[in-house]
mmCIF file of C-alpha atoms in Angstrom:
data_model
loop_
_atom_site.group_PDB
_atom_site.id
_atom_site.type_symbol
_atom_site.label_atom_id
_atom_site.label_comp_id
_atom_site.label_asym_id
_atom_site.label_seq_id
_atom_site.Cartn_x
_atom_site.Cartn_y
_atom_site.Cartn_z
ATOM 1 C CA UNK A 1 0.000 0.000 0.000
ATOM 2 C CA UNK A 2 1.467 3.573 -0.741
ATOM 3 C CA UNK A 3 1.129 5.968 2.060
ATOM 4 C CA UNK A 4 -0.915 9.187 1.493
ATOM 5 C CA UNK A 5 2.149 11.653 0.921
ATOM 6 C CA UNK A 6 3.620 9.696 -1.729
ATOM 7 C CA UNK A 7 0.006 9.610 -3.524
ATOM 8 C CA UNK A 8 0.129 13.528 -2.804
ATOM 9 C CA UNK A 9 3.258 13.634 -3.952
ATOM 10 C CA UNK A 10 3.111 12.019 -7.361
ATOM 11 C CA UNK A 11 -0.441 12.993 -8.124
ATOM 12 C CA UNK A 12 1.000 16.871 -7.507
ATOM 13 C CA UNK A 13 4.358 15.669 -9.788
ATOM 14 C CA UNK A 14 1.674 14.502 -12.901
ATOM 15 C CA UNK A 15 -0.065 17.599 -12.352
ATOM 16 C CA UNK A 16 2.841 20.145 -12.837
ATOM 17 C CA UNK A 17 4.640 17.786 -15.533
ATOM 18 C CA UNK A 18 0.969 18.197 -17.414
ATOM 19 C CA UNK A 19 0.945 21.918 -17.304
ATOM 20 C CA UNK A 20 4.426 21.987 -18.241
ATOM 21 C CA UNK A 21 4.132 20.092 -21.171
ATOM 22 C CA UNK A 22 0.147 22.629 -21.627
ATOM 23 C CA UNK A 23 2.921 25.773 -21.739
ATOM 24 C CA UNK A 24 5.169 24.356 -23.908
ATOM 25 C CA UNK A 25 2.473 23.023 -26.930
ATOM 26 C CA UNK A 26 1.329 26.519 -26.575
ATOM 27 C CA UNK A 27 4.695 27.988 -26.977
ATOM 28 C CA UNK A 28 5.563 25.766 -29.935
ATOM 29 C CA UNK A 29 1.898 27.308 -31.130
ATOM 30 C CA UNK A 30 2.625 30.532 -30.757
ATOM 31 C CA UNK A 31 5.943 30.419 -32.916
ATOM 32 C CA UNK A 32 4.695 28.471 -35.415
ATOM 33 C CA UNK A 33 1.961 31.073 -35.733
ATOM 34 C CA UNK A 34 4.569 33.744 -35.702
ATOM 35 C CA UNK A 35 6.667 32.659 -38.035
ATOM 36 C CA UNK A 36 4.058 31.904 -40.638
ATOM 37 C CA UNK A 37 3.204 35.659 -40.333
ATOM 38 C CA UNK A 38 6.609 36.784 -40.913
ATOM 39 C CA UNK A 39 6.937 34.393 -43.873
ATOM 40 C CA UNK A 40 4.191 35.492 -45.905
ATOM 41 C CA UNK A 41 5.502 38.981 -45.583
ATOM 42 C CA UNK A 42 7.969 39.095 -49.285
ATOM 43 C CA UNK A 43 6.715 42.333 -50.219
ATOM 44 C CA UNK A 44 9.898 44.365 -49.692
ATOM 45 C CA UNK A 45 9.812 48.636 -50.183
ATOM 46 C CA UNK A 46 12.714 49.555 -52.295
ATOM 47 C CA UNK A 47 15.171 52.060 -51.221
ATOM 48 C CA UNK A 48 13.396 54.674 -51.524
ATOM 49 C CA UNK A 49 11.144 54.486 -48.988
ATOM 50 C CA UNK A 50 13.632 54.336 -46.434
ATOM 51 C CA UNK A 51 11.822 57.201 -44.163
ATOM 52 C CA UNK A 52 8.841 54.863 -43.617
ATOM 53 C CA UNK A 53 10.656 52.026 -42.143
ATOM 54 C CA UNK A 54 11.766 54.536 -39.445
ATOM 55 C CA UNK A 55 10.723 53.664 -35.962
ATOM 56 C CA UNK A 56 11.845 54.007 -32.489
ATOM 57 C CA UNK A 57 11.690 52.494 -28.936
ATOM 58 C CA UNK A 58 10.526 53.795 -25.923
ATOM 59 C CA UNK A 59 12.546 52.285 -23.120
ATOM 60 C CA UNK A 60 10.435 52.443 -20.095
ATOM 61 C CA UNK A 61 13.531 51.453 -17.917
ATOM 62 C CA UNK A 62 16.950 53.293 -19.207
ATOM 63 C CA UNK A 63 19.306 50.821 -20.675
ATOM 64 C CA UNK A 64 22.360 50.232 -18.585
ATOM 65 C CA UNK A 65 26.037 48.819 -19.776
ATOM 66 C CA UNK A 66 27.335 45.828 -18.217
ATOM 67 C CA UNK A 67 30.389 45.891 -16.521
ATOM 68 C CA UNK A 68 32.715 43.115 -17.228
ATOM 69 C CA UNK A 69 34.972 41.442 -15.290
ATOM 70 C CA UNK A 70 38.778 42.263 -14.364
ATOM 71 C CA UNK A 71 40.573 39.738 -16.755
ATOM 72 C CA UNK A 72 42.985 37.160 -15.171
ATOM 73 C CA UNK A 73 46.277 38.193 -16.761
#
């Protein structure tokens, strides 16, 4: 006979491996759907129309540089 914390245990193990597995079907979903949008999309502007491809980002936190590591010399 198993005890009662193992079946907690293992019936709480299935559970999270299940929604694990949910998250990454949906994932897998998601860039599959992306990337058949982006694939469709062969209609390229020449040059010319450089200004209209213009866009920026708004960084709601600033950007910050990394600092690296003294180097072992």
């Amino acid at each position: 006979m198993v005890s009662p914390d193992t079946a907690i245990s293992i019936t709480f193990g299935l559970i999270s491996v299940s929604i694990s597995l949910l998250g990454v079907w949906i994932s897998y979903l998601t860039l599959r759907a992306m990337s058949l949008d982006t694939g469709n999309n062969n209609n390229q502007l020449p040059f010319v129309h450089e200004r209209i491809l213009r866009h920026e980002h708004t960084h709601i936190i600033a950007p910050f540089a990394r600092k690296r590591a003294p180097s072992m010399v």
